[in-house]
C-alpha positions as a printed NumPy array, in Angstrom:
array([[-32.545,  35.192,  27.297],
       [-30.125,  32.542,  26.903],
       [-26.795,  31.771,  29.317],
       [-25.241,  29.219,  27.007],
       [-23.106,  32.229,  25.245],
       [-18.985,  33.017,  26.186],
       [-20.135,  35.94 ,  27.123],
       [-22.812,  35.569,  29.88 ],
       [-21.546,  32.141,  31.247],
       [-17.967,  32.933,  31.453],
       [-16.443,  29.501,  30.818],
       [-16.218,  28.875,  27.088],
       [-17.774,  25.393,  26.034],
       [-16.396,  23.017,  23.585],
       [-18.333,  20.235,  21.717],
       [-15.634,  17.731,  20.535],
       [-18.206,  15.982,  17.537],
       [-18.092,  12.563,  17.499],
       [-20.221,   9.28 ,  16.674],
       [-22.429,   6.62 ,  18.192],
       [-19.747,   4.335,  17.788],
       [-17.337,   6.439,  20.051],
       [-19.251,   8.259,  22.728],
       [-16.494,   9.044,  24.907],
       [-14.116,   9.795,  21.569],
       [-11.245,   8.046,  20.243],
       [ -8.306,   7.321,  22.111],
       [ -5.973,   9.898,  20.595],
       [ -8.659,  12.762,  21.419],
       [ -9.337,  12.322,  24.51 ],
       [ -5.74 ,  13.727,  25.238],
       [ -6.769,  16.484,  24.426],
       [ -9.265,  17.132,  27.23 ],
       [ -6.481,  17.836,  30.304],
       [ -5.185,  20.493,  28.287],
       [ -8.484,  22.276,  27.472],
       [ -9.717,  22.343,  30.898],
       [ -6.595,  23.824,  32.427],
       [ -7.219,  26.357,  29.594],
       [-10.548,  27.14 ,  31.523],
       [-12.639,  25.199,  28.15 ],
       [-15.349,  22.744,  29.276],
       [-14.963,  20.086,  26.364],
       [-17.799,  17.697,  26.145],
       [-18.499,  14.477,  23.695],
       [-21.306,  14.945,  21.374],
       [-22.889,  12.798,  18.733],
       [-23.27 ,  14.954,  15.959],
       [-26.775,  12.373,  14.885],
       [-27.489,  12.926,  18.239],
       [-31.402,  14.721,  17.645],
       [-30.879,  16.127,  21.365],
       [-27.934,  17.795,  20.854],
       [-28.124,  21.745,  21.543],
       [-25.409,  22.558,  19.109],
       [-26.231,  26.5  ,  19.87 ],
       [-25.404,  25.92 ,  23.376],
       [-21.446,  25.35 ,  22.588],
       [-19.055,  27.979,  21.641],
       [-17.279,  26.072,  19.255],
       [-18.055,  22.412,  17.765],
       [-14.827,  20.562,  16.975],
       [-15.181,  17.762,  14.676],
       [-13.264,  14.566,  16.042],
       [-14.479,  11.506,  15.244],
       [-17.718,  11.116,  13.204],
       [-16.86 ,   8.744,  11.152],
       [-20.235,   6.978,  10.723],
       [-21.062,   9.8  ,   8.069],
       [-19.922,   8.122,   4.827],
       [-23.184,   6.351,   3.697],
       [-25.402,   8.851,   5.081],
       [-22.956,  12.515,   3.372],
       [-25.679,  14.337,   2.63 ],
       [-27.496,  14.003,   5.974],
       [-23.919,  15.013,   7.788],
       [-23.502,  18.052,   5.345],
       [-26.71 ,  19.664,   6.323],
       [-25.898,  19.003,   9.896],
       [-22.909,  20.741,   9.553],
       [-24.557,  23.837,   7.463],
       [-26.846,  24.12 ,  10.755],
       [-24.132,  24.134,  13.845],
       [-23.17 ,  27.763,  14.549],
       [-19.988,  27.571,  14.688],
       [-18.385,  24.678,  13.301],
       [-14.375,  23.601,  12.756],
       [-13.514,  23.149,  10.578],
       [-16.673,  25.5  ,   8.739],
       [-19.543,  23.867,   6.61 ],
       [-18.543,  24.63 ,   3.09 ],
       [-15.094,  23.251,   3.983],
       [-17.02 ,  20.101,   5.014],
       [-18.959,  20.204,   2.   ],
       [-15.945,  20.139,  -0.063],
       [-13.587,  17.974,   1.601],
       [-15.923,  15.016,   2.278],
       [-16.363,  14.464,  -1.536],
       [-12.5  ,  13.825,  -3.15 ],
       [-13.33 ,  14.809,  -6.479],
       [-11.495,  17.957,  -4.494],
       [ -8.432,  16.302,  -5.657],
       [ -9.105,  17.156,  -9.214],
       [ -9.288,  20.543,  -8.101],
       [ -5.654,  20.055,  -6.128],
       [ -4.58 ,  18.616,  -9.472],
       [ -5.718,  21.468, -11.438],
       [ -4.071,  24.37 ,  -8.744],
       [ -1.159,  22.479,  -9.591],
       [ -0.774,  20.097,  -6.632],
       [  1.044,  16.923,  -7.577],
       [ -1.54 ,  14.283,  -6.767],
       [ -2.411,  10.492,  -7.501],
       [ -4.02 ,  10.206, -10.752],
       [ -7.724,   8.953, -10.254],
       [-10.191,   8.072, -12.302],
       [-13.653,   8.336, -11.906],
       [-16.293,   5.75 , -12.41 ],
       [-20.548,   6.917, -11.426],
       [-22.851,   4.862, -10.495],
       [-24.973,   2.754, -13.149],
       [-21.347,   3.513, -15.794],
       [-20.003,   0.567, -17.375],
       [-16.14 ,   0.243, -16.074],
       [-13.674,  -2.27 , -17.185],
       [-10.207,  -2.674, -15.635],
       [ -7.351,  -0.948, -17.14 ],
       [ -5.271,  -2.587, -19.918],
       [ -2.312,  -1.58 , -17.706],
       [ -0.918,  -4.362, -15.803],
       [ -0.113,  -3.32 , -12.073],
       [ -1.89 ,  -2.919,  -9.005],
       [ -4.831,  -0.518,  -8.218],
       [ -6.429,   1.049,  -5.267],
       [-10.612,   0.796,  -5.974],
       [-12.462,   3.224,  -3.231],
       [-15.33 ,   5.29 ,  -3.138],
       [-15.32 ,   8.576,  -3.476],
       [-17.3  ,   9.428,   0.027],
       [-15.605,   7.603,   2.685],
       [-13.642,   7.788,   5.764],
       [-11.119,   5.143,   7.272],
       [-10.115,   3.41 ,   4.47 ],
       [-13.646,   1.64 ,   4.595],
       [-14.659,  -0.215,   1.291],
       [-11.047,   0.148,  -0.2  ],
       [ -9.383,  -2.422,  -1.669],
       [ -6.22 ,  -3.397,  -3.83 ],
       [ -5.904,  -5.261,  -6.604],
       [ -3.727,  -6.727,  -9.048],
       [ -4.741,  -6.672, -12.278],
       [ -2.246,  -9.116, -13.611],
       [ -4.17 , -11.634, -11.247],
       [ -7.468, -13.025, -13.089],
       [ -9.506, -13.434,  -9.828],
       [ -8.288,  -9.814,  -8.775],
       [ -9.95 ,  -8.49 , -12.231],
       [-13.095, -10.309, -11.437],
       [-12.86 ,  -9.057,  -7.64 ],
       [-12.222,  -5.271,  -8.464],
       [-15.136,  -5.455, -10.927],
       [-17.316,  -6.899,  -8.248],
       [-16.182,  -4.51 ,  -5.929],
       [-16.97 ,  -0.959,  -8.266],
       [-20.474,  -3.145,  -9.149],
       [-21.171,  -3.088,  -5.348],
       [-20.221,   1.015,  -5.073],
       [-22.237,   1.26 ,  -8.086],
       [-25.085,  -0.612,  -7.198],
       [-25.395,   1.534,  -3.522],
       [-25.465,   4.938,  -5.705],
       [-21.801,   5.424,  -4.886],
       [-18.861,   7.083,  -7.257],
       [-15.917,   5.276,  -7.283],
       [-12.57 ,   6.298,  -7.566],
       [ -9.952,   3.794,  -9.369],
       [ -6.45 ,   5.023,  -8.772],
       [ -2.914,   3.059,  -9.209],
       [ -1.469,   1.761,  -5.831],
       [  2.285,   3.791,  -4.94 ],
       [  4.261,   0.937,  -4.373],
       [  6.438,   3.011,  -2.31 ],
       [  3.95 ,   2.764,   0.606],
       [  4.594,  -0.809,   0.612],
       [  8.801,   0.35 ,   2.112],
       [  8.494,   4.326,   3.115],
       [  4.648,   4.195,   4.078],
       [  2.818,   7.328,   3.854],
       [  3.314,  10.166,   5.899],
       [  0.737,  12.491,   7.373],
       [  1.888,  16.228,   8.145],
       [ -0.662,  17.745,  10.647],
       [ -0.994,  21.49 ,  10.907],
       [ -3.039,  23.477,  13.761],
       [ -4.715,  26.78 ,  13.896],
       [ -2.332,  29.895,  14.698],
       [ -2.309,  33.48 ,  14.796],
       [ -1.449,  33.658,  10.98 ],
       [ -2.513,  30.58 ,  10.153],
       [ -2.256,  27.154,  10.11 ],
       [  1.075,  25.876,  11.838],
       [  3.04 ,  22.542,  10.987],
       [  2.931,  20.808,  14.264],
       [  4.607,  17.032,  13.461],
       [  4.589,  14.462,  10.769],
       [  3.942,  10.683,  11.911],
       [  4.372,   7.527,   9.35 ],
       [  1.686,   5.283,   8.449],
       [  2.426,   2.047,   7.45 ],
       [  0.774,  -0.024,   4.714],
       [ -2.844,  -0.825,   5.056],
       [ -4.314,  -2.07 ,   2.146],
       [ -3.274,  -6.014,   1.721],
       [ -5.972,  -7.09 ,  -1.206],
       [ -9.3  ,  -6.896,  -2.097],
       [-12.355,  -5.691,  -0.291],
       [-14.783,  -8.327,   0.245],
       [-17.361,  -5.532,   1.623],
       [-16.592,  -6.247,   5.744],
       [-18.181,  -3.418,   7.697],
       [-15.595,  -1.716,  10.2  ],
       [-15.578,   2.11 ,  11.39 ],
       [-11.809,   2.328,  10.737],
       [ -8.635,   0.118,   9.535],
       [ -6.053,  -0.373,  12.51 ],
       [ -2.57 ,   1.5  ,  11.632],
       [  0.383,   0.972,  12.512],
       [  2.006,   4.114,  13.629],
       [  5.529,   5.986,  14.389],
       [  6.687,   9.542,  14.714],
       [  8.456,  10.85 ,  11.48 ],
       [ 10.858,  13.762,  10.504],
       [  8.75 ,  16.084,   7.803],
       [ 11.284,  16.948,   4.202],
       [ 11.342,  20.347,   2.861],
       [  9.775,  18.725,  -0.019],
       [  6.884,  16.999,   1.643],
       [  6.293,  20.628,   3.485],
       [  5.924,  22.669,   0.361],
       [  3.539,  20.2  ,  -1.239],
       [  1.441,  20.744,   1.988],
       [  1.167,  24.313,   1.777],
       [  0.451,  24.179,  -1.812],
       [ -2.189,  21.997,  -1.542],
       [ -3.164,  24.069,   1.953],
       [ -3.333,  27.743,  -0.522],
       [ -5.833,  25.877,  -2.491],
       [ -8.609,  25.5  ,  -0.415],
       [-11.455,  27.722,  -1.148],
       [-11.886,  30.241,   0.77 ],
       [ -8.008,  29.785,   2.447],
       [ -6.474,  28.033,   4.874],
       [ -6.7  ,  30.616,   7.477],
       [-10.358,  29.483,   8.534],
       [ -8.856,  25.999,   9.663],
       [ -8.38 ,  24.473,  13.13 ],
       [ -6.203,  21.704,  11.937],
       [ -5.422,  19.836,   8.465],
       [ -3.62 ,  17.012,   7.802],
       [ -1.646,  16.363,   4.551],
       [ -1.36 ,  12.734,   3.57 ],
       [  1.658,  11.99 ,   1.068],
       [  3.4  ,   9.346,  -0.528],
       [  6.387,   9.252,  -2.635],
       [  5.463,   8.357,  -6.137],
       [  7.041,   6.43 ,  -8.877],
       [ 10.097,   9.027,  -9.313],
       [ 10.653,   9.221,  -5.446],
       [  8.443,  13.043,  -4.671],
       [  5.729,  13.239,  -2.817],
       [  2.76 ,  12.865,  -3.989],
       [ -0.979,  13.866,  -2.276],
       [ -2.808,  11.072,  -1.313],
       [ -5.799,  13.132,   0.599],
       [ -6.104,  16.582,   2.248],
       [ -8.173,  15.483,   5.256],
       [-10.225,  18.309,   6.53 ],
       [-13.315,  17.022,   8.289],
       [-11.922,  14.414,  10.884],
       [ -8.806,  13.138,  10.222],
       [ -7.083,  11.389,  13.275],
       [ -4.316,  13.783,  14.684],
       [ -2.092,  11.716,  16.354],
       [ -1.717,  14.014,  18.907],
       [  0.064,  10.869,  21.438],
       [  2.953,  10.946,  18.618],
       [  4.436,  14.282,  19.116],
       [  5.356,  15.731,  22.267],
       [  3.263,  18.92 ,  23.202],
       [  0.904,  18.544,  19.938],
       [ -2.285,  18.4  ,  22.487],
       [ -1.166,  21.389,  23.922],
       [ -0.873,  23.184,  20.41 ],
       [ -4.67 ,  21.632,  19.548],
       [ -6.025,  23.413,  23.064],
       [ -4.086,  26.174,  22.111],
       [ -5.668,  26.366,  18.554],
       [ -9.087,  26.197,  19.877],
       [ -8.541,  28.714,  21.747],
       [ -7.701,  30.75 ,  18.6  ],
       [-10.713,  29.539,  17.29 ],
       [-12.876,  30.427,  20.479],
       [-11.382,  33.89 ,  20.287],
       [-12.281,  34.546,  16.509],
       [-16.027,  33.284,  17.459],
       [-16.379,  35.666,  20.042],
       [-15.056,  38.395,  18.153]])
């Protein structure tokens, strides 16, 4: 018989998932620790590559911060398909960490940035099209190996080639999309929504500020600093959230959290940048009370397990 269940220990227990790279989580998350333990939740730091882990002992694994996963997807994904109860679940994992989703967004009628697609061993030339362009691949997580480019700039073309060659050559699709210049003066905004009795809740809306300056030369980092501030979400930038939020298979009522990344495009209306899903920073030290609406969302989450 086992005592690691809700049910026989009492306490519920919490794995927040994170990386090597992070063992006591990022900054922003461990705020969220105070208020799960004076919600009676034991919330410990796992590794999810971590081959010791007992993910069966936990009520409820919360993915956080595992953002070594990019170059090793299909290795997280059948971690993920193995952890009994995972938020956000498996297949949402399976579906959000490759963003050829967007095409589906796209399709469900979500306004979103047009991309095109590049696989590895394709020829790809730069577009005709003078402007700048955003080259990424299509399995990442931090901005890592992105880079912008101006095409009107001879070295850039030779530098964005090089940099799809090098995605290419490492078995990687690439994504090639054009770069909103409006990020450059409004900067993108992220709308974060939590876990509540119907649903998933708009909680706040911070501003990112640009990050890409030029080309990647293929440095290694976990993440790209950001500059960050609290922002005021627009009715407009809210409905293109829950649009995008109705279009996730299976429905947006199995998520603990989402976050909605948008940037105004060329005409001035937001457009979807990424749906983040699998561990998208929350900026829970932004908004007053949004830890306290993450405990409180786990402990939806806790509840539906045990039920």
């Amino acid at each position: 018989m086992t005592d690691h269940h809700q049910s026989t220990r009492g306490k519920p227990r919490v794995a927040l998932v994170t990386c090597a790279d992070l063992p006591d989580l990022d900054p922003d998350d461990r705020l969220l620790l105070d208020p799960l333990a004076r919600r009676g939740v034991t919330a410990e730091a796992v590794d999810w590559a971590d081959p010791a882990a007992d993910w069966a002992a936990y009520d409820l694994a919360v993915l956080r911060s595992p953002w070594d996963y990019a170059l090793r997807r299909d290795e997280f994904v059948a971690w993920a398909s193995r952890v009994p109860a995972l938020a956000n679940p498996a297949d949402v994992v399976r579906w959000n960490t490759d963003k050829r989703y967007l095409a589906e967004l796209s399709a469900a009628g979500v306004r979103t940035v047009p991309t095109s697609w590049v696989a590895p061993g394709e020829d790809w030339r730069p577009p005709a099209a003078r402007g700048e362009y955003v080259v990424k691949p299509a399995v990442s997580a931090g901005s890592q190996d992105t880079g912008r480019y101006d095409l009107a700039d001879p070295h850039h073309r030779e530098l964005a080639v090089a940099h799809v060659r090098r995605l290419s050559d490492a078995g990687r699709l690439t994504m090639v999309q054009p770069y909103l210049e409006a990020v450059d003066t409004a900067g993108e905004t992220a709308l974060l929504f939590l876990a509540g009795p119907d649903g998933p809740t708009f909680s706040h809306a911070i501003r990112k500020g640009p990050m890409l300056t030029g080309p990647d030369l293929g440095a290694d980092a976990l993440y790209r600093p950001e500059e960050i501030t609290a922002r005021t979400a627009t009715p407009e930038q809210l409905a293109v959230a829950e649009r995008a939020l109705a279009a996730v298979p299976g429905g947006p009522g199995r998520l603990l959290y989402a976050r909605v990344d948008l940037i105004p495009g060329p005409d001035g209306a937001p457009v979807l940048v990424e749906l983040e899903l699998t561990e998208p920073s929350l900026f829970l030290g932004h908004a007053d009370g949004a830890a306290d609406r993450l405990a409180d969302a786990v402990l939806t989450h806790l509840g539906r397990a045990a039920g």
